[in-house]
CSV table of C-alpha atoms in Angstrom, one decimal:
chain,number,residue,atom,x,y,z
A,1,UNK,CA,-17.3,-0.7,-3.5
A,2,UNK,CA,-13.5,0.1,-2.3
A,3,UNK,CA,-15.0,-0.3,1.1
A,4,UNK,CA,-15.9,-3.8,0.5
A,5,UNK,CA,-12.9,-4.6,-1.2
A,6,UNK,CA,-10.9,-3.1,1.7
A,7,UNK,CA,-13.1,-5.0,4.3
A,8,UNK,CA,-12.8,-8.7,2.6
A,9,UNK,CA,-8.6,-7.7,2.3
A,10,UNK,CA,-8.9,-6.9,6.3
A,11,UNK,CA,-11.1,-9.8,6.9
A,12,UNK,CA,-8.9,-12.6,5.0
A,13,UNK,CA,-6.1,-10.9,6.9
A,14,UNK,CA,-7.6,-11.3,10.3
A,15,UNK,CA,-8.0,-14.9,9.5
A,16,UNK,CA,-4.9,-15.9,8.5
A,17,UNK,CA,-1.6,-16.3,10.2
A,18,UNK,CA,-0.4,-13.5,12.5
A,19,UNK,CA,2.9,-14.0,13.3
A,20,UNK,CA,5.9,-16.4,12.5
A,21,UNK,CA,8.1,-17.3,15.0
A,22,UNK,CA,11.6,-18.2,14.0
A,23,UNK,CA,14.3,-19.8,16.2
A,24,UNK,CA,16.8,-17.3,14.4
A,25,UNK,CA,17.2,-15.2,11.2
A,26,UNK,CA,17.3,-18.0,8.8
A,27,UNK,CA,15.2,-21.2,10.1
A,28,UNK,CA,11.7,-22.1,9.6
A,29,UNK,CA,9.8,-21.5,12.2
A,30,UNK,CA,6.2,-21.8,13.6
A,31,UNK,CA,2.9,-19.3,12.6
A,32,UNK,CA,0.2,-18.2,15.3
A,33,UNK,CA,-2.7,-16.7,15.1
A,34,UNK,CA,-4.8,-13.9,16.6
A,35,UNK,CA,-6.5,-14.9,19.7
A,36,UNK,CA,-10.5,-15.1,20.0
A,37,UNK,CA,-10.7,-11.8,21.3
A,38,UNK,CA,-8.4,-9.6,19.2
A,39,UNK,CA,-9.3,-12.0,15.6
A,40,UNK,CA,-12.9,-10.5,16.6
A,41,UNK,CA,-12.2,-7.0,17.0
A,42,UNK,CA,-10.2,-6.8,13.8
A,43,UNK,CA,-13.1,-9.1,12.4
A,44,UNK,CA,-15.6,-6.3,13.4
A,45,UNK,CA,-13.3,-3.3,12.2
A,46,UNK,CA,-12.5,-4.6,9.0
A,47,UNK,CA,-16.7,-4.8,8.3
A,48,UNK,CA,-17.4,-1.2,10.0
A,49,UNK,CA,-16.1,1.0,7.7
A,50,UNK,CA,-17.9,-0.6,4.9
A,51,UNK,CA,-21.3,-0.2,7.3
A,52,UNK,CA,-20.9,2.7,8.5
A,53,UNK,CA,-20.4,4.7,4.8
A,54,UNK,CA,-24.3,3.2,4.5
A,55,UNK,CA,-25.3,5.2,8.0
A,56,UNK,CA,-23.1,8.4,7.9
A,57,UNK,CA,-20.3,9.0,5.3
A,58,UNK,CA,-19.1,11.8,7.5
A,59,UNK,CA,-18.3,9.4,10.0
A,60,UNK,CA,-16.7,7.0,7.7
A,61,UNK,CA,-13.1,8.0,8.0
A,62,UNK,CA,-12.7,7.5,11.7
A,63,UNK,CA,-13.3,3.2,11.3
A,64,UNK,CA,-11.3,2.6,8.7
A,65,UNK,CA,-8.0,4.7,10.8
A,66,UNK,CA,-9.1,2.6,13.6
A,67,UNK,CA,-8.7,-0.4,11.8
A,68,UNK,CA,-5.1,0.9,10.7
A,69,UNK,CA,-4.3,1.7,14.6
A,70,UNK,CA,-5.5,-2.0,15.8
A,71,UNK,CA,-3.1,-3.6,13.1
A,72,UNK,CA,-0.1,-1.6,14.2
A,73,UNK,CA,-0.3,-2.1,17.7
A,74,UNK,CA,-2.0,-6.4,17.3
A,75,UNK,CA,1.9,-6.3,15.5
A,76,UNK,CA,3.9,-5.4,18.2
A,77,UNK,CA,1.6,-7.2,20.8
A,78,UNK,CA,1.8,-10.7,19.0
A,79,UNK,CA,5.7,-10.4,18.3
A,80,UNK,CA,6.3,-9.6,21.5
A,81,UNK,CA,4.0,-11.9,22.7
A,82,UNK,CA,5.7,-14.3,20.4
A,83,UNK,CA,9.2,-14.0,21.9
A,84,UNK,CA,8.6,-14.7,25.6
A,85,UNK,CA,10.7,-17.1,27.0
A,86,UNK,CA,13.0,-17.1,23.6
A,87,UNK,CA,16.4,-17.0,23.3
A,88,UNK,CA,17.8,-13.6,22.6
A,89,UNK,CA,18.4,-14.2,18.9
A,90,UNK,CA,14.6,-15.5,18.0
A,91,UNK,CA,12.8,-13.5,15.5
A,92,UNK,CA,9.1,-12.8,15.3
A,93,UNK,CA,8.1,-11.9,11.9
A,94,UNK,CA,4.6,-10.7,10.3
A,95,UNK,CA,2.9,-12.8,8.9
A,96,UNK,CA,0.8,-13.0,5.5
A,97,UNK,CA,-2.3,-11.8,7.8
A,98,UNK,CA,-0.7,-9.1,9.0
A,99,UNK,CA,0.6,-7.6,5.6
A,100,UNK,CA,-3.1,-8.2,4.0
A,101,UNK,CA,-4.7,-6.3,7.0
A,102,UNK,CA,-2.1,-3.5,7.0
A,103,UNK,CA,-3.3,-3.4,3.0
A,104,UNK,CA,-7.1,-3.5,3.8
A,105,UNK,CA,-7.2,-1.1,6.6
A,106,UNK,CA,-4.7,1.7,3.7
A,107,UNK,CA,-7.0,0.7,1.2
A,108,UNK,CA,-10.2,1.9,3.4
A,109,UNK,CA,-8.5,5.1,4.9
A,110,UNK,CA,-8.5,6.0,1.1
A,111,UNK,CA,-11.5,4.6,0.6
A,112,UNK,CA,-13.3,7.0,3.5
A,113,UNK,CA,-11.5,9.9,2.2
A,114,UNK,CA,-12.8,9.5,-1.7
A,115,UNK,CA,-16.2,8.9,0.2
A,116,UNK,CA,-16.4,11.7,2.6
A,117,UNK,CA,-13.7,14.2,0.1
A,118,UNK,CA,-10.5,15.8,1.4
A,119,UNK,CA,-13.1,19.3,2.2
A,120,UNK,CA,-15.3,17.5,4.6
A,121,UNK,CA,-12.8,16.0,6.6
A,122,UNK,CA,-9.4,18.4,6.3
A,123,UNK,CA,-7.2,17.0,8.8
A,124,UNK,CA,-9.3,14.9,10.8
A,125,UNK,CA,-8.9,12.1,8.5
A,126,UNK,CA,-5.5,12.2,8.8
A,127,UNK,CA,-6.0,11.3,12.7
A,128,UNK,CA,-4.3,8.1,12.6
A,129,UNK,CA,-1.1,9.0,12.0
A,130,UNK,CA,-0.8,10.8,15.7
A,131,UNK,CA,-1.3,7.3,17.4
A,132,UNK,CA,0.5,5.0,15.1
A,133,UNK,CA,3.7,7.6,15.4
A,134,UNK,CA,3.0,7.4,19.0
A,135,UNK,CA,3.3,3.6,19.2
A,136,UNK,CA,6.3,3.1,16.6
A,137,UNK,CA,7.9,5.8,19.1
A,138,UNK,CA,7.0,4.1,22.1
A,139,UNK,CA,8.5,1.1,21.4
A,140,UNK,CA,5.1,-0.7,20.8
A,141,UNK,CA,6.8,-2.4,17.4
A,142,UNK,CA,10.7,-3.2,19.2
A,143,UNK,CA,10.0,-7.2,19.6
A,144,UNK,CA,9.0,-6.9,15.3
A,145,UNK,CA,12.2,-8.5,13.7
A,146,UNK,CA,12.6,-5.6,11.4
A,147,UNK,CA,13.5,-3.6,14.0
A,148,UNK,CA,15.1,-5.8,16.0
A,149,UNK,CA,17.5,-6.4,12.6
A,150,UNK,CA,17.4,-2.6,12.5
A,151,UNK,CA,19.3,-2.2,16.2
A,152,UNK,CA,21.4,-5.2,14.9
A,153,UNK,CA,22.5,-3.1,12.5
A,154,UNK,CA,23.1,-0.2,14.2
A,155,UNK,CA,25.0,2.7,12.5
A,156,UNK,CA,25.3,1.0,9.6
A,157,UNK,CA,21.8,1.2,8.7
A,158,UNK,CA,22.3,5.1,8.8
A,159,UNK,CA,24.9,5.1,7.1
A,160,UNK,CA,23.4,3.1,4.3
A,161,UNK,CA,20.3,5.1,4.6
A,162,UNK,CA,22.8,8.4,4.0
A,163,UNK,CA,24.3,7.3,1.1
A,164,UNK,CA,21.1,6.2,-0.6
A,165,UNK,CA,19.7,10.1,0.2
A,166,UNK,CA,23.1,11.4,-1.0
A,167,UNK,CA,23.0,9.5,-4.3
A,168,UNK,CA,19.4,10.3,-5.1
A,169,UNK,CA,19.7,13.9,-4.1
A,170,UNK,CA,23.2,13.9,-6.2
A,171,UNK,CA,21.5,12.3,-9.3
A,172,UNK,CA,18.4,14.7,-9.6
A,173,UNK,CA,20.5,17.8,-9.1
A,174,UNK,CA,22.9,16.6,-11.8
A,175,UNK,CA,19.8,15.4,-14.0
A,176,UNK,CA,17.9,19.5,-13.6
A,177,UNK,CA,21.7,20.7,-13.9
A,178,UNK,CA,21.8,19.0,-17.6
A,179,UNK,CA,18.0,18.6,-18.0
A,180,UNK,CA,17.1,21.9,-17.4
A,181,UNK,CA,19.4,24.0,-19.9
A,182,UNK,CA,18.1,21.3,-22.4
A,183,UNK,CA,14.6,21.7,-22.2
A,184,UNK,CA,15.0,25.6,-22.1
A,185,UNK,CA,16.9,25.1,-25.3
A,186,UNK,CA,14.5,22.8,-27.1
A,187,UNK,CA,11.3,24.1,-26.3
A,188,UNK,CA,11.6,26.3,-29.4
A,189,UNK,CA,13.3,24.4,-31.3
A,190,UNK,CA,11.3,20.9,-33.0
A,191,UNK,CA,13.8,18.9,-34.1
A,192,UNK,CA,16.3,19.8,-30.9
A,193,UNK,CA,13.4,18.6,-29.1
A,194,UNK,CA,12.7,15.3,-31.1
A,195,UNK,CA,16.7,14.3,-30.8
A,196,UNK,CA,16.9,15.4,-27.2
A,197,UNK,CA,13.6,13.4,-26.1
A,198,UNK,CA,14.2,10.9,-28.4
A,199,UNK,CA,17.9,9.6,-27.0
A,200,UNK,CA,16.7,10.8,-23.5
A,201,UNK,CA,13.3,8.0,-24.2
A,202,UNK,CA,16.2,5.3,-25.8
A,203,UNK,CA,18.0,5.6,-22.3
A,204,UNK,CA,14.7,5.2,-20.2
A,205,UNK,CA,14.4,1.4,-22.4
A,206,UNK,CA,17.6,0.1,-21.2
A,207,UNK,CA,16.9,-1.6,-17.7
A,208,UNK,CA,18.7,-0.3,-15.1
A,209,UNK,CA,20.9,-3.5,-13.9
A,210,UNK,CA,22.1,-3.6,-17.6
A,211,UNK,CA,22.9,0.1,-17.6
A,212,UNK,CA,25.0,-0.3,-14.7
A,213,UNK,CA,26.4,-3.1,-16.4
A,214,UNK,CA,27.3,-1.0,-19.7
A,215,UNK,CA,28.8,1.8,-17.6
A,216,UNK,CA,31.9,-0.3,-16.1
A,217,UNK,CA,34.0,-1.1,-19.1
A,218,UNK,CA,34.0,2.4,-20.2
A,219,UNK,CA,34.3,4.4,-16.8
A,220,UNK,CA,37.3,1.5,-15.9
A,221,UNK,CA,38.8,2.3,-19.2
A,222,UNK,CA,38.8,5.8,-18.3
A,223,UNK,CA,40.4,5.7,-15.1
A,224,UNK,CA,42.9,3.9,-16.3
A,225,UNK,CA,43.4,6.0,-18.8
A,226,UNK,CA,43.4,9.3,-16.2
A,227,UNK,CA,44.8,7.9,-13.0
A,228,UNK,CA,44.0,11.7,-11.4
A,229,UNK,CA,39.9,11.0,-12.6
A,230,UNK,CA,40.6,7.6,-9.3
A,231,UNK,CA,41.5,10.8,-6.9
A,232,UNK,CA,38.3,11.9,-7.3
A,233,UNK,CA,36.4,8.5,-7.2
A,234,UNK,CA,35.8,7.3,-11.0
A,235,UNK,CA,35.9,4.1,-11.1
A,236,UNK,CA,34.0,1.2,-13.3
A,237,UNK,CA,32.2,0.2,-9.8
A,238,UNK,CA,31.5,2.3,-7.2
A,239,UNK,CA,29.3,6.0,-6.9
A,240,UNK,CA,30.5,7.0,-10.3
A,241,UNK,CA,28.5,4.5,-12.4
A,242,UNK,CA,25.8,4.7,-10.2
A,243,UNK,CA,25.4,8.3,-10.4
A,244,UNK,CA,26.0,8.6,-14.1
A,245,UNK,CA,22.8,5.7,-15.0
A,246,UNK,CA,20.8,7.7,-12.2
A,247,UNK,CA,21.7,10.6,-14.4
A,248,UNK,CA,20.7,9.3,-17.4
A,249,UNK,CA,17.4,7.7,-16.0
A,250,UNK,CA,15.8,11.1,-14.7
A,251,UNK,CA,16.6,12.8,-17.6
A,252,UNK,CA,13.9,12.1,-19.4
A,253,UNK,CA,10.9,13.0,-16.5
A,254,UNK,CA,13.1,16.7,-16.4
A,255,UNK,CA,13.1,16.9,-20.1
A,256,UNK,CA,10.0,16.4,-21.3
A,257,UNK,CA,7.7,18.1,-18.3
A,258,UNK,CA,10.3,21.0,-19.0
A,259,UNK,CA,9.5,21.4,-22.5
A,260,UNK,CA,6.1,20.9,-22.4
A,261,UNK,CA,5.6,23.0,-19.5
A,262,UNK,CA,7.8,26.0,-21.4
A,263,UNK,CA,5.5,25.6,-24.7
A,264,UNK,CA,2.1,25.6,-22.5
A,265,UNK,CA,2.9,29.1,-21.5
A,266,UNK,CA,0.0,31.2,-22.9
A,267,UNK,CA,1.5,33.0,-26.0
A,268,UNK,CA,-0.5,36.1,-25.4
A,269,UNK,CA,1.1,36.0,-22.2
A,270,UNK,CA,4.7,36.1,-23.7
A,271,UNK,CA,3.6,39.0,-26.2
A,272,UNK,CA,2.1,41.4,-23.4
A,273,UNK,CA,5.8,41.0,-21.6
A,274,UNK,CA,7.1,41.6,-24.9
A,275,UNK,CA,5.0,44.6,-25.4
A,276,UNK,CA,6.2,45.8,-21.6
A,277,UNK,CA,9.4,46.3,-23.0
A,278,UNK,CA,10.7,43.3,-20.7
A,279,UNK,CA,14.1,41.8,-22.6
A,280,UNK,CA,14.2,38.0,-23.3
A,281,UNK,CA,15.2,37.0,-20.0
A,282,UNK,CA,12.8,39.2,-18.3
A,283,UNK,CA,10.3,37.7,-19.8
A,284,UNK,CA,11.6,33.9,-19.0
A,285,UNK,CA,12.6,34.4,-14.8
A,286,UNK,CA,9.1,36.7,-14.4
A,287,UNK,CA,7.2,35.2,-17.0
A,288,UNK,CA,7.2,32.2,-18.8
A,289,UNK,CA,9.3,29.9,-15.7
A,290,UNK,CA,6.2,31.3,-12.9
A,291,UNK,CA,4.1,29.9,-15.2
A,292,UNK,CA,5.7,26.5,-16.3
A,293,UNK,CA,7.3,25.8,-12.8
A,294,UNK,CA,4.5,23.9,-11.8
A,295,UNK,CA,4.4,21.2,-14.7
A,296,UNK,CA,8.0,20.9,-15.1
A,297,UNK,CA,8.1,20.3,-10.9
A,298,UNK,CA,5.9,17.0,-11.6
A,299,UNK,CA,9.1,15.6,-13.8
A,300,UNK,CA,11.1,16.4,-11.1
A,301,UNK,CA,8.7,14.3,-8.7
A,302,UNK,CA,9.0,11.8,-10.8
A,303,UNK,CA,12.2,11.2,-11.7
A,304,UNK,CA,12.8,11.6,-7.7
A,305,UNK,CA,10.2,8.7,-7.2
A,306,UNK,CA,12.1,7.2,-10.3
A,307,UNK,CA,15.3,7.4,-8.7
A,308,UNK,CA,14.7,6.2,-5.2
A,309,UNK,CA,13.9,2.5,-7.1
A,310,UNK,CA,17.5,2.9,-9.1
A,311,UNK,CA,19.6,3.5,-6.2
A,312,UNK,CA,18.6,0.7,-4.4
A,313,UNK,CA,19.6,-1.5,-7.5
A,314,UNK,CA,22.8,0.7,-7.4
A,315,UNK,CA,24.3,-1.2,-4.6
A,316,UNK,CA,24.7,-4.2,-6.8
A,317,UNK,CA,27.9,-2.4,-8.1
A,318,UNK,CA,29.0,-1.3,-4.6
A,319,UNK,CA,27.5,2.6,-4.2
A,320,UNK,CA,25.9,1.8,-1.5
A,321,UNK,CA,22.2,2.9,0.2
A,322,UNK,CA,19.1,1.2,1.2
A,323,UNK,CA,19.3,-1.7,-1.8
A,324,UNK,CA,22.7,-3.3,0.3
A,325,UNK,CA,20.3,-4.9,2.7
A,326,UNK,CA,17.8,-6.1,-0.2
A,327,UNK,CA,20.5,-7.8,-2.2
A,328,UNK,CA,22.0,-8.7,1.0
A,329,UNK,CA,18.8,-10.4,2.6
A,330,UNK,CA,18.2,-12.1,-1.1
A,331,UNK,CA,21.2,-13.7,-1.0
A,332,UNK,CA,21.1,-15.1,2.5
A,333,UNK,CA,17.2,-16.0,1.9
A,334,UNK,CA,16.7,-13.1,5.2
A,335,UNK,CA,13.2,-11.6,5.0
A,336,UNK,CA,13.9,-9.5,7.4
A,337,UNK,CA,17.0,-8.0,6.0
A,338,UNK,CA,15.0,-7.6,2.6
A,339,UNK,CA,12.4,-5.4,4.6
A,340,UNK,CA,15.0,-3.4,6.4
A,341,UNK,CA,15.9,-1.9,3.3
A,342,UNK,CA,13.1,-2.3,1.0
A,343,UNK,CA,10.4,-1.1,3.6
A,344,UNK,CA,12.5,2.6,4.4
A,345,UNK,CA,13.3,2.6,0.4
A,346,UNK,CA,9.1,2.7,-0.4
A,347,UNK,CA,8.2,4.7,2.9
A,348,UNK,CA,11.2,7.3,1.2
A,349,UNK,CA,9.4,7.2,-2.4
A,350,UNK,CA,5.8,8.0,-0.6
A,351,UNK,CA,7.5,10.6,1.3
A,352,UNK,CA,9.5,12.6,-1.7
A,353,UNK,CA,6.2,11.9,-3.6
A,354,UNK,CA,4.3,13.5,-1.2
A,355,UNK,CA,6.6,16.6,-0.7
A,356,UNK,CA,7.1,17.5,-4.4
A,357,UNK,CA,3.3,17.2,-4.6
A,358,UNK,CA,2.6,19.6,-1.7
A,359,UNK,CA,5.3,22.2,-3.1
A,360,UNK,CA,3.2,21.7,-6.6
A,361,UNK,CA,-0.3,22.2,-5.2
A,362,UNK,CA,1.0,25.4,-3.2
A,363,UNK,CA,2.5,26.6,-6.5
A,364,UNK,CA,-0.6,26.3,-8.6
A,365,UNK,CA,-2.6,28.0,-5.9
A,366,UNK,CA,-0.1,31.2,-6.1
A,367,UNK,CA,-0.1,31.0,-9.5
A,368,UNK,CA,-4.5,30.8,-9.9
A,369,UNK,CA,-4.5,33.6,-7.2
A,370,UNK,CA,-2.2,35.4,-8.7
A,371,UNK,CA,-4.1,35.2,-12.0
């Protein structure tokens, strides 16, 4: 059935506009569409994984990263396509077609691996990413006007892509800094635990724009009130502000993974280290953390997922990152700018989502052997 689905998504993609040529950044401009010959092959792909799962579900997986391949390079062969005989600042843009086939052709690489299972396949169903990196490295994707906004950018976009890294990386080590010692604390205790979850939950309700918002009069106040705190960068806009709502936000994911994954150590476990003659913390660095790490590593994935999203909605106070271009490409009505940062900022999530969950799996096979 998510074959199907994935197929019609591909096939209304294939159909629809390609490519939208614009005489620059912000005019309207004119969409094309596949020609004959390409509209059919991505016609045919986006119906052969569905097909072939009825013939071989072995086979299944190597289709639908086909079909992913084909959309990646029809993109940079229609913009740059598009842009002969432009002038220089013309921008080819994908279309709603392409961002529906790109969908369909994710949706039935997933699709083929629930079908055929991760054991069947291993790493062969990961082919596709060899020749998709191969063409974004090749330059099959330079006329897309991402990328062309990208080399506009330069530098900058390095920098910004830097500072969102740095404030991420900042808040989740400030968040297990404060978070962990917590959880430690009140995963004996009940009522520690109620208050601590409890204020950490009432933090997570407050959006994030108006906890930035909340943050300025008193962090001002205070830097007025300690001119040496402006040496080091406290301000009411700025990193500081940022950092302390990022703080605040991934609290909670550290928290409660931390206590629950301290309390779902196996007491019989905790009496035989006892019993050893191991002392209290002994027992907690060779004992009871082995055994928790893996849980309490999912909050920290997701309060790293979590804060990816904050820090782009950080820059509306001036710290900085990835969100600049959104807020930036919102306010000029620039598509393209809004992609230059918002597409990096999701690739980032996936990726940090991805790690964390490797470094998890790997623990919990140590741990199961080790059992």
């Amino acid at each position: 059935m998510v074959l199907w689905i994935a197929g019609a998504a591909m096939l209304a993609g294939a159909l629809l506009p390609w490519v939208l040529l614009r005489p620059n950044r912000l005019a309207p401009g004119e969409y094309a569409r596949l020609p004959g010959v390409w509209m059919a092959a991505a016609v045919v792909l986006a119906l052969l994984p569905a097909l072939a799962a009825r013939w071989s579900r072995r086979a299944v997986w190597l289709p639908a990263g086909l079909a992913l391949v084909l959309g990646v390079w029809l993109l940079g062969d229609r913009t740059h396509a598009a842009l002969i005989g432009q002038a220089p600042f013309a921008r080819a843009s994908a279309a709603s077609g392409v961002w529906l086939y790109m969908l369909g052709a994710a949706v039935a690489v997933y699709g083929a691996r629930q079908a055929v299972g991760t054991r069947r396949t291993g790493l062969l169903a990961w082919w596709w990413v060899v020749p998709v990196a191969a063409l974004v490295l090749l330059g099959q994707l330079s006329s897309w006007s991402v990328l062309v906004e990208g080399r506009s950018e330069g530098t900058r976009w390095l920098q910004e892509l830097a500072q969102h890294l740095r404030l991420v990386g900042s808040a989740l080590g400030l968040a297990l800094l404060i978070g962990a010692p917590l959880a430690v604390w009140a995963a004996g205790r009940e009522r520690v635990a109620g208050a601590v979850l409890g204020l950490a939950g009432a933090v997570q309700t407050i959006p994030s724009l108006a906890l930035l918002g909340l943050l300025i009069a008193p962090l001002s106040a205070l830097s007025r009130a300690v001119p040496a705190l402006r040496e080091w960068g406290v301000a009411g806009i700025g990193v500081a502000p940022a950092l302390s709502a990022m703080t605040l936000y991934a609290l909670l994911p550290v928290l409660r993974n931390g206590v629950v994954a301290l309390r779902g150590v196996p007491p019989g476990v905790v009496d035989a280290a006892r019993g050893m003659g191991m002392t209290a913390s002994q027992r907690f660095w060779r004992v009871q953390l082995p055994l928790a790490l893996p849980v309490w590593l999912a909050g920290v994935r997701q309060a790293a997922v979590l804060l990816v999203g904050v820090a782009a909605v950080a820059a509306l106070i001036g710290a900085g990152g990835l969100g600049t271009y959104i807020f930036k490409g919102l306010q000029s009505a620039a598509a393209d700018l809004i992609l230059l940062g918002a597409v990096p900022a999701a690739v980032l999530a996936v990726a940090v989502d991805a790690l964390l969950r490797g470094i998890e799996t790997l623990l919990g096979r140590r741990l199961g052997r080790a059992a």
